[in-house]
XYZ file of C-alpha atoms in Angstrom:
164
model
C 0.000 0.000 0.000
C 0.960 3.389 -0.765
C 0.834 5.236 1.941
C 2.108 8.844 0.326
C -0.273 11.306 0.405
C -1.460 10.808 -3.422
C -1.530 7.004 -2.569
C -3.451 7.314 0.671
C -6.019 9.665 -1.165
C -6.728 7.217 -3.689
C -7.413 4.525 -1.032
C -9.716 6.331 0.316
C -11.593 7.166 -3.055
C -11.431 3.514 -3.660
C -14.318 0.915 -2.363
C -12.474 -0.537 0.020
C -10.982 2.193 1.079
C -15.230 3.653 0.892
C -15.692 0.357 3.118
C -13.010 1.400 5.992
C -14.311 5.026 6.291
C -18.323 4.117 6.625
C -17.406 1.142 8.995
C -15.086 3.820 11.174
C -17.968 6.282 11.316
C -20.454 3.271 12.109
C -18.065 2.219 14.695
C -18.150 5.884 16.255
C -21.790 6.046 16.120
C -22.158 2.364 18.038
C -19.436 3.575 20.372
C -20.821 6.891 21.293
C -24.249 4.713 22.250
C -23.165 2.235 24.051
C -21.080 4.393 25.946
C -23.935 6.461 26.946
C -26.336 3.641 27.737
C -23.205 2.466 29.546
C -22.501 5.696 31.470
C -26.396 6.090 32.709
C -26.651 2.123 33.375
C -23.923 2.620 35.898
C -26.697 4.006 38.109
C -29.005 1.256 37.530
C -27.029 -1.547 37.687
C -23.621 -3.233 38.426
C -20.981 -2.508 36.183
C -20.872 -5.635 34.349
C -24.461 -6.066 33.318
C -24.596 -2.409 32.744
C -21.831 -3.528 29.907
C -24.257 -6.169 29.044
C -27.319 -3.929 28.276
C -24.861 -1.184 26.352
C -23.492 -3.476 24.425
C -26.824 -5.548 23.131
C -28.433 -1.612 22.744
C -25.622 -0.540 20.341
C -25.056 -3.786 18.569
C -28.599 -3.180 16.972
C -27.899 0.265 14.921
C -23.877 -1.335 14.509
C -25.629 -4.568 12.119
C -28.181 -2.349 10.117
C -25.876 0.387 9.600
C -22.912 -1.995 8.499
C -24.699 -4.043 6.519
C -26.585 -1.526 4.405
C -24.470 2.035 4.816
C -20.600 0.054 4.825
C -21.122 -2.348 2.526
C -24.252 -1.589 0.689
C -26.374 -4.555 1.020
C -30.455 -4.329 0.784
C -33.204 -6.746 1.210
C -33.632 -9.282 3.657
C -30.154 -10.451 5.618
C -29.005 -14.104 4.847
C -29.599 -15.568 8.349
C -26.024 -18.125 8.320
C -24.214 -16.281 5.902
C -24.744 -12.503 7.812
C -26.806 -12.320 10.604
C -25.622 -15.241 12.938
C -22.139 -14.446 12.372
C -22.348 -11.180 12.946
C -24.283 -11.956 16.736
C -21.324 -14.277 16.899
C -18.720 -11.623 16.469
C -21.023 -9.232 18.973
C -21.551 -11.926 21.420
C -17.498 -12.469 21.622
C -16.946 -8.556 21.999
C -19.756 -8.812 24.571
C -17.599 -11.572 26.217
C -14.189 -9.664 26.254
C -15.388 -6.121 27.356
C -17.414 -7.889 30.327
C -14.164 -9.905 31.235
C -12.365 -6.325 31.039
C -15.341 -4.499 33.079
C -15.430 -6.613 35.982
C -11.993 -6.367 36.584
C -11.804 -2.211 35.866
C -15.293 -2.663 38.410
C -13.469 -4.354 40.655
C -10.343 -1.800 40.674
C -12.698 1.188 41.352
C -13.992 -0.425 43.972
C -17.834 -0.730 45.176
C -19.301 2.011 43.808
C -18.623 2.083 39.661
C -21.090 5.131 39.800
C -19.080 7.876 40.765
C -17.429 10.098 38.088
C -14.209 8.504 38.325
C -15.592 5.048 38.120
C -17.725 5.924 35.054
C -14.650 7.071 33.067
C -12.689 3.926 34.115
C -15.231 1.482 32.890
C -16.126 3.503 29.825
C -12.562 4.085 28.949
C -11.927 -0.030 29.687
C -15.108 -0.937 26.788
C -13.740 1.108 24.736
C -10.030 -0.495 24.788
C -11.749 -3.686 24.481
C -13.700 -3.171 21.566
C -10.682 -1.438 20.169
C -8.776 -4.594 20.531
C -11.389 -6.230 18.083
C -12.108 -3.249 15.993
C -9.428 -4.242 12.584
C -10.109 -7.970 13.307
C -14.231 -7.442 12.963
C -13.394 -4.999 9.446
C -11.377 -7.845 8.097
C -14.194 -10.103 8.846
C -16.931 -8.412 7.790
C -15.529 -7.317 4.514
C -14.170 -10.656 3.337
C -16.738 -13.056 5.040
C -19.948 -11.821 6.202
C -20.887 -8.214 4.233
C -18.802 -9.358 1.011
C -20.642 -9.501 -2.926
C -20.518 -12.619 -4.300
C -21.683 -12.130 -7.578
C -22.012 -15.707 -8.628
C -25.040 -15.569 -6.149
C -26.805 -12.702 -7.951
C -29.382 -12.426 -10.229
C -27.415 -11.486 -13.900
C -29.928 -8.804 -14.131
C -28.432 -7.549 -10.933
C -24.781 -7.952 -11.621
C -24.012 -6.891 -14.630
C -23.711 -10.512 -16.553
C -26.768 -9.896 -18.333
C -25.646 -7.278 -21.050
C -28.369 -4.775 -19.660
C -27.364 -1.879 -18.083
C -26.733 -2.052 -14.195
């Protein structure tokens, strides 16, 4: 890869280069909900299953967005191909920032709800899910989001002689 200025431009013009920009700003718009849901749950609820709930809340806008915004897919979602994979890859980022929250919880001690608490945990989910972050886009753009075109319709992909 190029990485000169020219060279990183034209990455980004390119589709996957498309691909890594709209699944960055989907990741920023997951993160920024689930930290919020995270940082009022803290009130509610134990640190760990406040993790729990932020995590299932911004999973939901994280699959629609990726699928159809990042990688441009429509219609219905391919249940074994897409969607259970992609609750696979949630459930195992669900798994790691838990394991990483209830040890920052128990470092802050009893009460995750003060200010300084808050920012710990928050500040521990997101490390965790930044762990997994390049691992998910690799995933997701070769496995689970990617265009087979043998699968299409040729009206759809171009095969046909029509116009697309």
């Amino acid at each position: 890869m190029d990485l000169s200025r020219q060279g990183l431009f034209a990455y980004a013009r390119s589709s996957e280069g498309t691909k890594l920009f709209r699944y960055t700003m989907v990741s920023v718009i997951s993160v920024v909900i689930s930290e919020l849901v995270l940082f009022g749950a803290l009130h509610l609820m134990d640190a760990v299953w406040a993790n729990v709930v932020a995590v299932m809340v911004g999973t939901i806008p994280s699959y629609e967005l990726n699928r159809r915004w990042a990688w441009g897919k429509t219609g219905k979602g391919h249940l074994w191909r897409e969607v259970a994979p992609f609750w696979v890859l949630s459930f195992i980022g669900l798994l790691v920032s838990t394991g990483a929250v209830a040890v920052a919880a128990t470092y802050v001690g009893h009460n995750p709800a003060t200010l300084g608490g808050k920012l710990v945990i928050n500040a521990t989910t997101l490390g965790a899910f930044g762990v997994l972050w390049v691992g998910k886009f690799v995933v997701f753009n070769k496995v689970l989001f990617a265009h087979r075109p043998a699968e299409l319709d040729p009206v759809f992909d171009g095969r046909s002689g029509f116009p697309t």
